[in-house]
XYZ file of C-alpha atoms in Angstrom:
670
model
C -0.014 -0.013 0.008
C 1.132 3.578 -0.697
C 1.092 6.304 1.870
C -2.152 7.774 0.532
C -3.997 4.543 0.984
C -4.066 3.548 -2.695
C -2.712 0.122 -3.652
C 0.744 0.281 -5.138
C 1.191 -1.395 -8.513
C 4.179 -3.739 -8.563
C 7.027 -2.647 -10.847
C 6.869 -4.013 -14.334
C 10.255 -5.664 -14.047
C 9.342 -7.606 -10.857
C 6.059 -8.657 -12.435
C 7.795 -9.897 -15.522
C 10.352 -11.627 -13.339
C 7.624 -13.442 -11.409
C 5.976 -14.622 -14.575
C 9.388 -15.593 -15.971
C 10.104 -17.850 -13.024
C 6.689 -19.504 -13.111
C 6.690 -19.968 -16.841
C 10.142 -21.476 -16.876
C 9.326 -24.338 -14.535
C 9.890 -27.633 -16.165
C 12.464 -26.176 -18.567
C 15.900 -27.803 -18.557
C 18.762 -26.018 -16.895
C 20.371 -23.399 -19.118
C 17.475 -23.066 -21.563
C 16.449 -19.541 -22.366
C 13.447 -18.373 -20.275
C 10.953 -15.714 -21.367
C 12.753 -13.223 -19.137
C 16.145 -13.871 -20.805
C 14.491 -13.516 -24.204
C 12.688 -10.252 -23.523
C 13.612 -8.264 -20.442
C 10.751 -5.769 -20.776
C 7.806 -8.043 -21.490
C 4.788 -6.799 -19.518
C 1.694 -8.440 -18.051
C -0.487 -7.174 -20.851
C 1.377 -9.471 -23.291
C 1.195 -12.463 -20.979
C -2.517 -12.122 -20.351
C -3.337 -11.479 -24.024
C -5.756 -14.395 -24.202
C -7.978 -13.221 -21.356
C -11.176 -11.530 -22.388
C -11.379 -8.042 -20.919
C -14.401 -6.216 -19.625
C -16.671 -4.871 -22.376
C -15.476 -7.123 -25.177
C -17.759 -9.453 -27.109
C -17.602 -13.184 -26.649
C -15.733 -14.693 -29.592
C -18.534 -17.144 -30.391
C -21.380 -14.588 -30.479
C -23.123 -13.705 -33.732
C -22.411 -10.020 -33.162
C -18.726 -10.689 -32.834
C -18.735 -12.835 -36.012
C -20.553 -10.110 -37.962
C -18.161 -7.474 -36.677
C -15.220 -9.638 -37.702
C -16.715 -10.207 -41.168
C -17.216 -6.485 -41.730
C -13.604 -5.811 -40.810
C -12.443 -8.519 -43.261
C -14.598 -7.037 -46.058
C -13.227 -3.514 -45.461
C -9.704 -4.947 -45.440
C -9.969 -6.927 -48.679
C -12.294 -4.488 -50.516
C -10.992 -1.036 -49.538
C -13.844 0.678 -51.434
C -16.264 -0.459 -48.731
C -14.208 1.670 -46.322
C -13.375 4.833 -48.280
C -16.661 5.289 -50.189
C -18.935 5.528 -47.024
C -16.426 7.937 -45.437
C -15.914 10.070 -48.528
C -16.277 13.812 -47.975
C -17.091 16.617 -50.429
C -13.956 18.450 -49.312
C -11.904 15.847 -51.205
C -13.982 16.057 -54.396
C -12.395 19.173 -55.868
C -8.844 17.821 -55.658
C -9.866 14.370 -56.896
C -11.730 15.741 -59.933
C -8.821 18.077 -60.848
C -6.324 15.208 -60.479
C -8.525 12.902 -62.564
C -8.899 15.452 -65.340
C -5.170 16.259 -65.368
C -4.031 12.605 -65.538
C -6.695 11.850 -68.165
C -5.438 14.713 -70.365
C -2.058 13.115 -70.256
C -3.220 9.554 -70.570
C -5.470 9.902 -73.613
C -2.681 10.750 -76.108
C -0.207 8.451 -74.318
C -2.541 5.459 -74.481
C -3.201 6.067 -78.176
C 0.533 6.286 -78.726
C 1.346 3.079 -76.810
C -1.376 1.099 -78.580
C -0.567 2.389 -82.095
C 3.220 2.693 -82.056
C 4.397 0.166 -79.482
C 1.756 -2.582 -79.321
C 0.943 -2.318 -83.044
C -2.805 -2.397 -82.300
C -5.749 -0.057 -82.722
C -5.858 3.088 -80.491
C -8.965 1.886 -78.675
C -7.055 -1.006 -77.078
C -4.899 1.550 -75.262
C -7.846 3.744 -74.297
C -9.804 0.818 -72.828
C -6.693 -0.266 -70.923
C -6.451 3.234 -69.481
C -10.044 3.204 -68.235
C -11.481 -0.242 -67.358
C -8.624 -1.565 -65.156
C -8.489 1.784 -63.316
C -12.123 1.406 -62.302
C -11.542 -2.129 -60.870
C -8.381 -0.980 -59.086
C -10.231 1.910 -57.430
C -12.398 -0.618 -55.619
C -9.732 -3.208 -54.714
C -6.415 -1.284 -54.515
C -4.786 -0.078 -51.315
C -3.065 2.922 -52.824
C -5.124 6.078 -52.981
C -3.055 7.783 -55.704
C -1.834 4.916 -57.910
C -2.896 5.321 -61.519
C -3.298 2.036 -63.407
C -2.972 2.269 -67.167
C -0.752 1.055 -70.049
C 2.987 1.507 -69.699
C 5.590 2.010 -72.434
C 7.773 -0.941 -71.458
C 4.876 -3.362 -71.130
C 3.282 -2.228 -74.352
C 6.597 -2.773 -76.133
C 6.843 -6.350 -74.775
C 3.305 -7.078 -75.895
C 4.004 -5.441 -79.288
C 7.038 -7.634 -79.875
C 4.986 -10.773 -79.156
C 2.192 -9.555 -81.453
C 4.728 -8.733 -84.194
C 6.416 -12.185 -83.980
C 3.122 -14.054 -84.280
C 1.580 -11.653 -86.806
C 4.384 -12.321 -89.313
C 3.422 -15.971 -89.451
C 0.269 -14.992 -91.293
C 0.087 -14.357 -95.044
C -1.017 -10.718 -94.613
C 0.606 -9.416 -91.390
C -0.518 -5.807 -91.909
C -3.991 -6.464 -93.272
C -7.299 -7.074 -91.519
C -6.368 -10.627 -90.650
C -3.178 -9.378 -89.020
C -5.123 -6.829 -86.960
C -7.602 -9.500 -85.778
C -4.703 -11.782 -84.845
C -3.143 -8.941 -82.852
C -6.338 -8.583 -80.799
C -6.307 -12.293 -80.016
C -2.654 -12.248 -78.916
C -3.098 -9.123 -76.774
C -6.169 -10.548 -75.090
C -4.527 -13.820 -74.064
C -1.408 -11.983 -72.821
C -3.452 -9.566 -70.723
C -5.547 -12.276 -69.095
C -2.474 -14.401 -68.321
C -0.677 -11.408 -66.802
C -3.764 -10.693 -64.717
C -4.079 -14.307 -63.513
C -0.392 -14.531 -62.680
C -0.524 -11.286 -60.645
C -3.756 -12.415 -58.949
C -2.335 -15.759 -57.813
C 0.939 -14.223 -56.695
C -1.080 -12.072 -54.348
C -3.398 -14.889 -53.339
C -0.378 -17.017 -52.303
C 1.172 -14.002 -50.534
C 4.198 -13.698 -52.725
C 4.271 -9.899 -52.705
C 7.835 -10.004 -51.386
C 9.240 -10.480 -54.956
C 9.846 -6.761 -55.133
C 12.796 -7.201 -52.721
C 14.247 -10.175 -54.593
C 15.104 -8.513 -57.891
C 17.843 -5.943 -57.641
C 17.462 -2.280 -58.564
C 20.422 -2.569 -60.918
C 18.558 -5.207 -62.944
C 15.541 -2.977 -63.245
C 17.675 0.041 -64.221
C 19.412 -2.006 -66.895
C 16.059 -3.202 -68.208
C 14.564 0.313 -68.191
C 17.633 1.721 -69.972
C 17.458 -1.014 -72.602
C 13.734 -0.500 -73.041
C 14.336 3.228 -73.549
C 16.927 2.591 -76.274
C 14.764 -0.050 -77.987
C 11.736 2.245 -77.955
C 13.697 5.230 -79.271
C 15.063 3.192 -82.209
C 11.614 1.797 -82.987
C 10.030 5.242 -82.885
C 12.605 6.768 -85.193
C 11.100 4.670 -87.996
C 7.645 6.460 -88.025
C 9.286 9.775 -87.102
C 11.308 9.567 -90.302
C 8.421 8.322 -92.424
C 9.958 4.910 -93.051
C 7.011 2.778 -91.839
C 5.908 1.507 -95.235
C 9.472 0.530 -96.186
C 9.902 -1.267 -92.799
C 6.854 -3.446 -93.567
C 8.648 -4.636 -96.711
C 12.073 -5.268 -95.148
C 10.851 -6.312 -91.683
C 14.041 -5.998 -89.583
C 13.591 -8.176 -86.499
C 16.206 -7.241 -83.880
C 16.937 -3.761 -82.440
C 20.338 -3.749 -84.095
C 18.771 -4.649 -87.474
C 16.281 -1.789 -87.094
C 19.101 0.606 -86.275
C 21.071 -0.390 -89.379
C 17.829 -0.146 -91.370
C 17.388 3.467 -90.243
C 20.975 4.404 -91.058
C 20.839 2.805 -94.525
C 17.511 4.431 -95.435
C 18.070 7.950 -94.144
C 18.138 9.243 -97.783
C 14.654 7.732 -98.280
C 12.994 9.454 -95.330
C 9.916 11.695 -95.690
C 11.191 15.181 -94.932
C 7.751 16.544 -94.034
C 7.161 13.732 -91.562
C 10.600 14.222 -90.025
C 10.125 17.950 -89.687
C 6.699 17.530 -88.016
C 7.828 14.809 -85.607
C 11.075 16.452 -84.469
C 9.290 19.801 -84.277
C 6.662 18.270 -81.982
C 9.374 16.674 -79.851
C 11.178 20.001 -79.515
C 7.934 21.731 -78.416
C 7.280 18.958 -75.860
C 10.788 19.281 -74.389
C 10.507 23.073 -74.381
C 7.185 22.950 -72.509
C 8.456 20.474 -69.948
C 11.635 22.505 -69.336
C 9.733 25.759 -69.018
C 7.235 24.254 -66.549
C 10.071 23.400 -64.171
C 11.008 27.082 -63.983
C 7.480 28.174 -63.171
C 6.591 25.667 -60.423
C 5.240 28.478 -58.279
C 2.658 29.344 -60.939
C 0.269 26.399 -60.707
C -1.652 27.388 -63.855
C 1.562 27.072 -65.861
C 2.913 24.018 -64.073
C -0.289 22.070 -64.719
C -0.541 22.766 -68.453
C -0.855 19.286 -70.165
C 1.847 19.797 -72.787
C 1.111 16.463 -74.472
C -2.560 17.342 -74.968
C -1.606 20.795 -76.214
C 0.757 19.336 -78.875
C -1.831 16.759 -79.927
C -4.531 19.392 -80.390
C -2.247 21.828 -82.237
C -0.805 19.193 -84.554
C -4.311 17.822 -85.339
C -5.606 21.308 -86.169
C -2.579 22.190 -88.319
C -2.778 18.795 -90.096
C -6.477 19.308 -90.952
C -5.940 22.869 -92.152
C -2.730 22.249 -94.169
C -3.752 18.721 -95.277
C -0.425 17.118 -94.325
C -1.913 13.760 -95.314
C -1.716 14.835 -98.966
C 2.061 15.404 -98.497
C 2.654 11.772 -97.540
C 2.296 12.198 -93.750
C 0.531 9.249 -92.126
C -2.493 10.307 -90.032
C -4.565 8.440 -87.463
C -7.628 8.338 -89.683
C -11.022 6.885 -88.636
C -10.907 4.618 -85.614
C -13.535 1.980 -85.090
C -14.435 1.701 -81.383
C -15.852 -1.799 -81.916
C -13.405 -4.590 -81.156
C -15.314 -7.331 -82.954
C -18.857 -8.766 -83.115
C -19.430 -8.153 -79.417
C -18.090 -5.488 -77.072
C -17.404 -8.041 -74.298
C -15.962 -11.455 -75.024
C -14.722 -14.317 -72.817
C -10.887 -14.165 -73.005
C -10.370 -17.928 -73.055
C -12.059 -18.528 -76.418
C -10.398 -20.996 -78.790
C -9.281 -18.180 -81.096
C -7.219 -16.738 -78.186
C -6.125 -19.947 -76.448
C -4.259 -21.133 -79.536
C -1.587 -18.535 -78.728
C -1.399 -19.434 -75.035
C 1.923 -21.307 -75.047
C 3.736 -18.843 -77.240
C 2.798 -15.899 -75.008
C 3.054 -17.258 -71.469
C 6.647 -16.107 -70.933
C 5.790 -12.602 -72.126
C 2.760 -12.495 -69.828
C 4.821 -13.552 -66.827
C 7.467 -10.849 -67.529
C 4.746 -8.207 -67.971
C 3.192 -9.244 -64.673
C 6.452 -9.104 -62.707
C 7.795 -5.912 -64.245
C 4.407 -4.197 -64.026
C 4.091 -5.160 -60.338
C 7.570 -3.860 -59.506
C 6.841 -0.466 -61.007
C 3.413 -0.401 -59.342
C 4.583 -1.303 -55.862
C 7.376 1.299 -55.975
C 4.887 4.005 -56.992
C 2.360 2.834 -54.383
C 4.895 2.754 -51.509
C 6.250 6.180 -52.450
C 2.761 7.576 -52.409
C 1.867 5.814 -49.157
C 5.001 7.169 -47.429
C 4.215 10.659 -48.737
C 0.600 10.788 -47.523
C 0.957 8.611 -44.430
C -0.817 5.276 -45.060
C 0.355 1.687 -45.449
C 0.445 -0.440 -48.594
C -0.220 -4.201 -48.687
C 1.875 -5.788 -51.515
C -0.222 -8.928 -51.590
C -3.513 -7.008 -51.902
C -1.892 -4.800 -54.554
C -1.091 -7.947 -56.568
C -4.685 -9.151 -56.248
C -6.075 -5.720 -57.246
C -3.756 -5.432 -60.264
C -4.552 -9.019 -61.298
C -8.290 -8.513 -61.035
C -8.043 -5.237 -62.998
C -6.308 -6.926 -65.942
C -8.556 -9.996 -65.838
C -11.640 -7.796 -66.128
C -9.967 -5.640 -68.790
C -9.233 -8.741 -70.905
C -12.973 -9.246 -71.477
C -12.682 -6.338 -73.960
C -10.717 -7.864 -76.881
C -7.230 -6.481 -77.345
C -7.035 -4.455 -74.157
C -3.400 -3.840 -73.175
C -1.966 -4.859 -69.782
C -2.362 -2.063 -67.259
C -0.161 -1.405 -64.204
C 0.897 1.507 -62.075
C 3.160 4.336 -63.105
C 5.559 6.278 -60.855
C 5.201 9.463 -62.891
C 1.397 9.507 -63.202
C 0.975 8.559 -59.546
C 3.211 11.433 -58.486
C 1.321 13.871 -60.703
C -1.962 12.557 -59.300
C -0.846 13.395 -55.774
C 0.718 16.723 -56.704
C -2.462 18.028 -58.353
C -4.717 17.104 -55.409
C -5.793 13.469 -55.684
C -6.407 12.166 -52.158
C -8.669 9.115 -52.694
C -9.371 6.467 -55.371
C -12.141 8.780 -56.624
C -9.451 10.474 -58.778
C -8.952 7.150 -60.587
C -12.682 6.795 -61.187
C -12.865 10.338 -62.580
C -9.843 9.691 -64.842
C -11.336 6.473 -66.160
C -14.740 8.094 -66.758
C -13.171 10.942 -68.769
C -11.158 8.492 -70.907
C -14.257 6.351 -71.623
C -16.103 9.510 -72.752
C -13.187 10.433 -74.990
C -13.074 6.898 -76.432
C -16.675 6.941 -77.568
C -17.165 10.572 -78.437
C -13.840 12.379 -79.045
C -11.822 9.958 -81.223
C -13.367 11.226 -84.497
C -11.848 14.675 -83.687
C -8.363 13.090 -83.907
C -8.847 11.946 -87.510
C -6.010 14.236 -88.827
C -3.590 13.563 -85.941
C -0.202 12.706 -87.523
C 1.119 9.305 -86.371
C 4.591 10.702 -86.175
C 3.446 12.990 -83.364
C 2.430 9.911 -81.383
C 5.967 8.652 -81.824
C 7.291 11.993 -80.586
C 5.170 11.668 -77.455
C 6.705 8.243 -76.783
C 10.187 9.743 -77.272
C 9.384 12.196 -74.505
C 8.700 9.237 -72.261
C 12.029 7.712 -73.321
C 13.816 10.884 -72.134
C 12.186 10.476 -68.716
C 13.254 6.801 -68.605
C 16.860 7.670 -69.397
C 17.106 10.639 -67.017
C 18.049 8.603 -63.978
C 20.547 6.283 -65.633
C 23.593 8.581 -65.297
C 22.847 9.063 -61.596
C 22.583 5.301 -61.032
C 25.832 4.634 -62.852
C 27.649 7.280 -60.883
C 26.259 5.872 -57.647
C 27.336 2.279 -58.389
C 30.820 3.416 -59.362
C 31.027 5.483 -56.171
C 29.975 2.524 -54.059
C 32.241 0.124 -56.023
C 29.291 -2.124 -56.582
C 30.757 -4.061 -59.440
C 28.178 -6.895 -59.316
C 25.336 -4.411 -59.715
C 27.155 -2.720 -62.611
C 27.731 -6.073 -64.331
C 24.081 -7.055 -63.857
C 22.914 -3.719 -65.202
C 25.251 -3.918 -68.220
C 24.344 -7.519 -68.946
C 20.631 -6.741 -68.970
C 21.220 -3.829 -71.332
C 23.497 -5.640 -73.791
C 21.382 -8.811 -74.046
C 18.238 -6.743 -74.544
C 19.815 -4.802 -77.376
C 21.629 -7.675 -79.143
C 18.927 -10.311 -78.830
C 15.634 -8.947 -77.444
C 14.164 -7.519 -74.265
C 12.738 -10.858 -73.192
C 16.131 -12.597 -73.310
C 17.836 -9.757 -71.494
C 15.357 -9.611 -68.598
C 15.037 -13.408 -68.204
C 18.794 -14.007 -68.057
C 19.280 -11.163 -65.622
C 16.379 -12.299 -63.407
C 17.951 -15.765 -63.231
C 21.325 -14.312 -62.251
C 19.674 -12.011 -59.690
C 17.818 -14.904 -58.107
C 20.994 -17.031 -58.053
C 22.786 -14.196 -56.244
C 19.971 -14.087 -53.679
C 20.188 -17.857 -53.159
C 23.957 -17.692 -52.900
C 23.858 -15.013 -50.235
C 21.065 -16.654 -48.276
C 22.872 -20.009 -48.321
C 25.716 -18.625 -46.163
C 24.710 -18.534 -42.501
C 26.167 -15.419 -40.825
C 28.669 -16.502 -38.186
C 31.565 -14.832 -36.390
C 34.212 -15.575 -33.713
C 33.726 -13.915 -30.320
C 36.547 -12.660 -28.093
C 36.625 -11.365 -24.530
C 37.149 -7.698 -23.646
C 40.124 -7.879 -21.201
C 39.086 -7.535 -17.555
C 35.371 -8.051 -18.260
C 32.851 -10.809 -18.768
C 31.863 -9.458 -22.191
C 32.369 -11.384 -25.425
C 32.007 -9.490 -28.699
C 32.925 -10.251 -32.365
C 36.683 -9.970 -33.042
C 35.927 -7.906 -36.163
C 34.053 -5.285 -34.232
C 36.616 -4.380 -31.517
C 40.414 -4.769 -31.841
C 40.639 -5.147 -28.002
C 38.632 -8.383 -28.051
C 40.875 -11.443 -27.768
C 40.630 -15.219 -27.512
C 42.143 -15.685 -24.066
C 41.466 -19.412 -23.552
C 43.778 -21.649 -25.565
C 41.936 -24.080 -27.868
C 38.485 -22.566 -27.128
C 36.496 -21.314 -30.142
C 33.367 -19.258 -29.495
C 31.051 -19.058 -32.510
C 28.043 -16.764 -32.684
C 25.398 -17.808 -35.257
C 23.605 -14.559 -36.196
C 20.441 -15.771 -37.888
C 17.825 -18.533 -37.948
C 18.858 -21.887 -39.351
C 17.134 -23.531 -42.270
C 17.874 -26.035 -45.035
C 19.347 -23.304 -47.292
C 21.878 -21.670 -44.998
C 23.053 -24.808 -43.180
C 24.181 -26.740 -46.292
C 27.629 -25.077 -46.055
C 27.689 -24.858 -42.273
C 30.276 -27.651 -41.861
C 32.735 -26.119 -44.298
C 32.331 -22.634 -42.893
C 32.859 -23.796 -39.345
C 35.956 -25.635 -40.470
C 37.361 -22.522 -42.109
C 36.696 -20.405 -39.074
C 38.398 -23.009 -36.928
C 41.558 -23.168 -39.100
C 41.787 -19.655 -40.577
C 39.773 -17.380 -38.283
C 37.880 -14.302 -39.502
C 40.628 -12.809 -41.698
C 40.338 -13.216 -45.516
C 42.161 -16.239 -46.862
C 42.362 -18.596 -49.811
C 41.652 -22.312 -49.317
C 45.056 -23.164 -50.829
C 46.878 -21.408 -47.961
C 48.197 -23.240 -44.922
C 45.999 -22.991 -41.773
C 47.108 -20.284 -39.342
C 45.267 -21.698 -36.294
C 45.293 -24.981 -34.423
C 42.289 -27.211 -34.236
C 39.871 -26.306 -31.480
C 39.671 -28.395 -28.326
C 36.466 -26.707 -27.140
C 33.586 -25.198 -29.129
C 31.005 -22.789 -27.661
C 27.956 -21.843 -29.724
C 26.339 -18.481 -28.933
C 22.742 -18.993 -30.216
C 20.782 -16.014 -28.971
C 19.983 -14.998 -32.579
C 18.655 -18.437 -33.549
C 14.910 -18.280 -32.932
C 13.831 -21.059 -35.318
C 15.416 -23.940 -37.151
C 13.811 -26.483 -39.470
C 14.256 -30.269 -39.517
C 16.909 -30.215 -42.272
C 18.960 -27.674 -40.384
C 18.746 -29.719 -37.187
C 19.822 -32.831 -39.086
C 22.953 -31.081 -40.383
C 23.653 -29.577 -36.951
C 23.418 -33.060 -35.446
C 26.074 -34.302 -37.891
C 28.349 -31.362 -36.916
C 27.899 -31.985 -33.207
C 28.515 -35.725 -33.685
C 31.669 -35.046 -35.666
C 33.139 -32.712 -33.102
C 32.096 -35.024 -30.236
C 33.878 -37.948 -31.885
C 37.006 -35.795 -32.150
C 36.872 -35.244 -28.401
C 36.055 -31.519 -28.670
C 34.199 -30.059 -25.714
C 30.825 -28.681 -26.808
C 28.593 -26.019 -25.217
C 25.346 -24.349 -26.346
C 24.537 -20.947 -24.830
C 21.454 -18.722 -25.037
C 19.472 -21.651 -26.440
C 15.881 -20.621 -27.055
C 12.807 -22.741 -26.412
C 12.088 -23.633 -30.053
C 15.613 -24.791 -30.986
C 15.875 -26.505 -27.590
C 12.821 -28.632 -28.374
C 14.084 -29.487 -31.855
C 17.569 -30.402 -30.609
C 16.131 -32.552 -27.886
C 13.860 -34.397 -30.348
C 16.788 -34.953 -32.742
C 19.040 -36.442 -30.034
C 21.618 -33.654 -29.987
C 21.205 -33.102 -26.213
C 21.799 -36.813 -25.639
C 25.204 -36.497 -27.325
C 26.461 -33.406 -25.524
C 24.770 -34.021 -22.165
C 22.739 -31.663 -19.929
C 25.840 -29.806 -18.598
C 26.678 -28.575 -22.119
C 23.644 -26.235 -22.129
C 24.635 -23.028 -20.347
C 22.758 -19.778 -19.857
C 25.489 -17.550 -21.347
C 29.024 -17.607 -22.626
C 30.497 -16.604 -19.225
C 28.875 -19.659 -17.650
C 30.168 -21.898 -20.398
C 33.695 -20.574 -20.109
C 33.621 -21.029 -16.307
C 32.494 -24.617 -16.820
C 35.256 -25.104 -19.401
C 37.936 -23.790 -17.057
C 36.695 -26.116 -14.309
C 37.035 -29.166 -16.548
C 40.704 -28.199 -17.419
C 41.742 -27.931 -13.763
């Protein structure tokens, strides 16, 4: 009792200590107790299963309904943000939706026509339908889901390869074939993304290195720029006759046919590109003036070039124009994507669909996480995969719709202009749908070379970060990243983008496996005059003061992957220590007579790891080496006991800490 008559609450440490003692009864001597694992664990964690006053019984109908509502809000975010939507957010969302739509309409037409080699409507539907689905299922409030240049190029290459198997690749049959190929690729990409999320594999964004992605993006930018030079120079008709396949072949085709270019087309396209670059540069200098900064330069150039083309009749001077665009995609607006006419191309397009899914997700999750960090909310990678997958699956019901994923640039613009909820995505999609059905006829005289210029502007954005990345990797002496980046780039240019990214992904995954297969271990030494043991590499004062004793700290959990080389690595530490060495060199240390394992960092270990550890313990025991296990946690203790390791080393080999093990060791040597 306190002096004022109120009961005094026991200190947290003493309470935890009491529970620690009671909970550790029945544990073998030396095993880690809850107190030794977590010094500050409080009563609230220990009594977490007790139902507190005012809570609902878990079995009640009301509790079940409440739990169900929470699950629905979690997996379908629209059920949470729509009921709580306020009119104060509407102005910013509408402005953001209109701004992004004004940029997306010409971009989507460009991606579909110039990169995917399909009709403009396939890009416009991809910029609208998936965005609506994502608005209901996605966890990011600013992510804009629409076609991307790199993904459209991958799809276009697949369409081009299959289309040239037909007798008339650039006729009506070739166009219909392109719709079939695009549909089956989009639905496969959607299914792959959906199942990756369903099986909780959203961690793949941390597996593939940033250098690989930078090499891929740089290669994509170069490939796109070379491909777009053909329509910008008015060489499209000639290309259809020659049909150069690789990027290098297309480059040589351009160089050889420069004298045959259409000068009017070249002047229009490079003039449009110059105006676009000028607008973008000028906007950066007038950031303070929002009415200048938010001018959609792409839309301005499209409108101006269309008006000039219609007035000056550029089409009569040999300049290719967009012409009439049929919004219909076949006999029916909606069609089941797994029809026989689509499925026949399933095997030939699966690898492309998988790459589109992975690359699209990586771009999307980076954009979503940046936006979440900026506006203060969390992103679920697995739910993002499900939302992106569902968006593309639904989109594939409209024949020819391109794959749609998130964009870092559009997402940033969405947030800058005022988008605060998924309503901005719905507004954007609605505007694009209206443009698809009612405004396309107004673009009849739009020069196709201007669309290529718009894509070249995107290429400049893709290449802008490459010098910074190269400088950073050189500064950090990250030679592996530089090699990976260069390999991706070279293979993508010499062969094709698919070969470059697949080979680099395999190498990246092998590097991850290689690094994860080496369990982190180090040798501990004592600080003179103390009972503290720390890694020899962290403090030059630490020393091994007991002859023949080797103290090894294992610094991570043990599993089948990182214990495969455990025997060899222990042997090398025993004979060579922590200093760098080559296996051909003579050992600079004597064999250990005692071995102490510091296992505080080992929280879990699987059966395969325990089996290998058993073999290690048995080998050292047969050599007559004294063995001790310190800081052994409950989980590994149970596994070691079941495997028979404790029977080999005996109960005295399990000590609470290194100091106790060393004291025991010194007693045995007396």
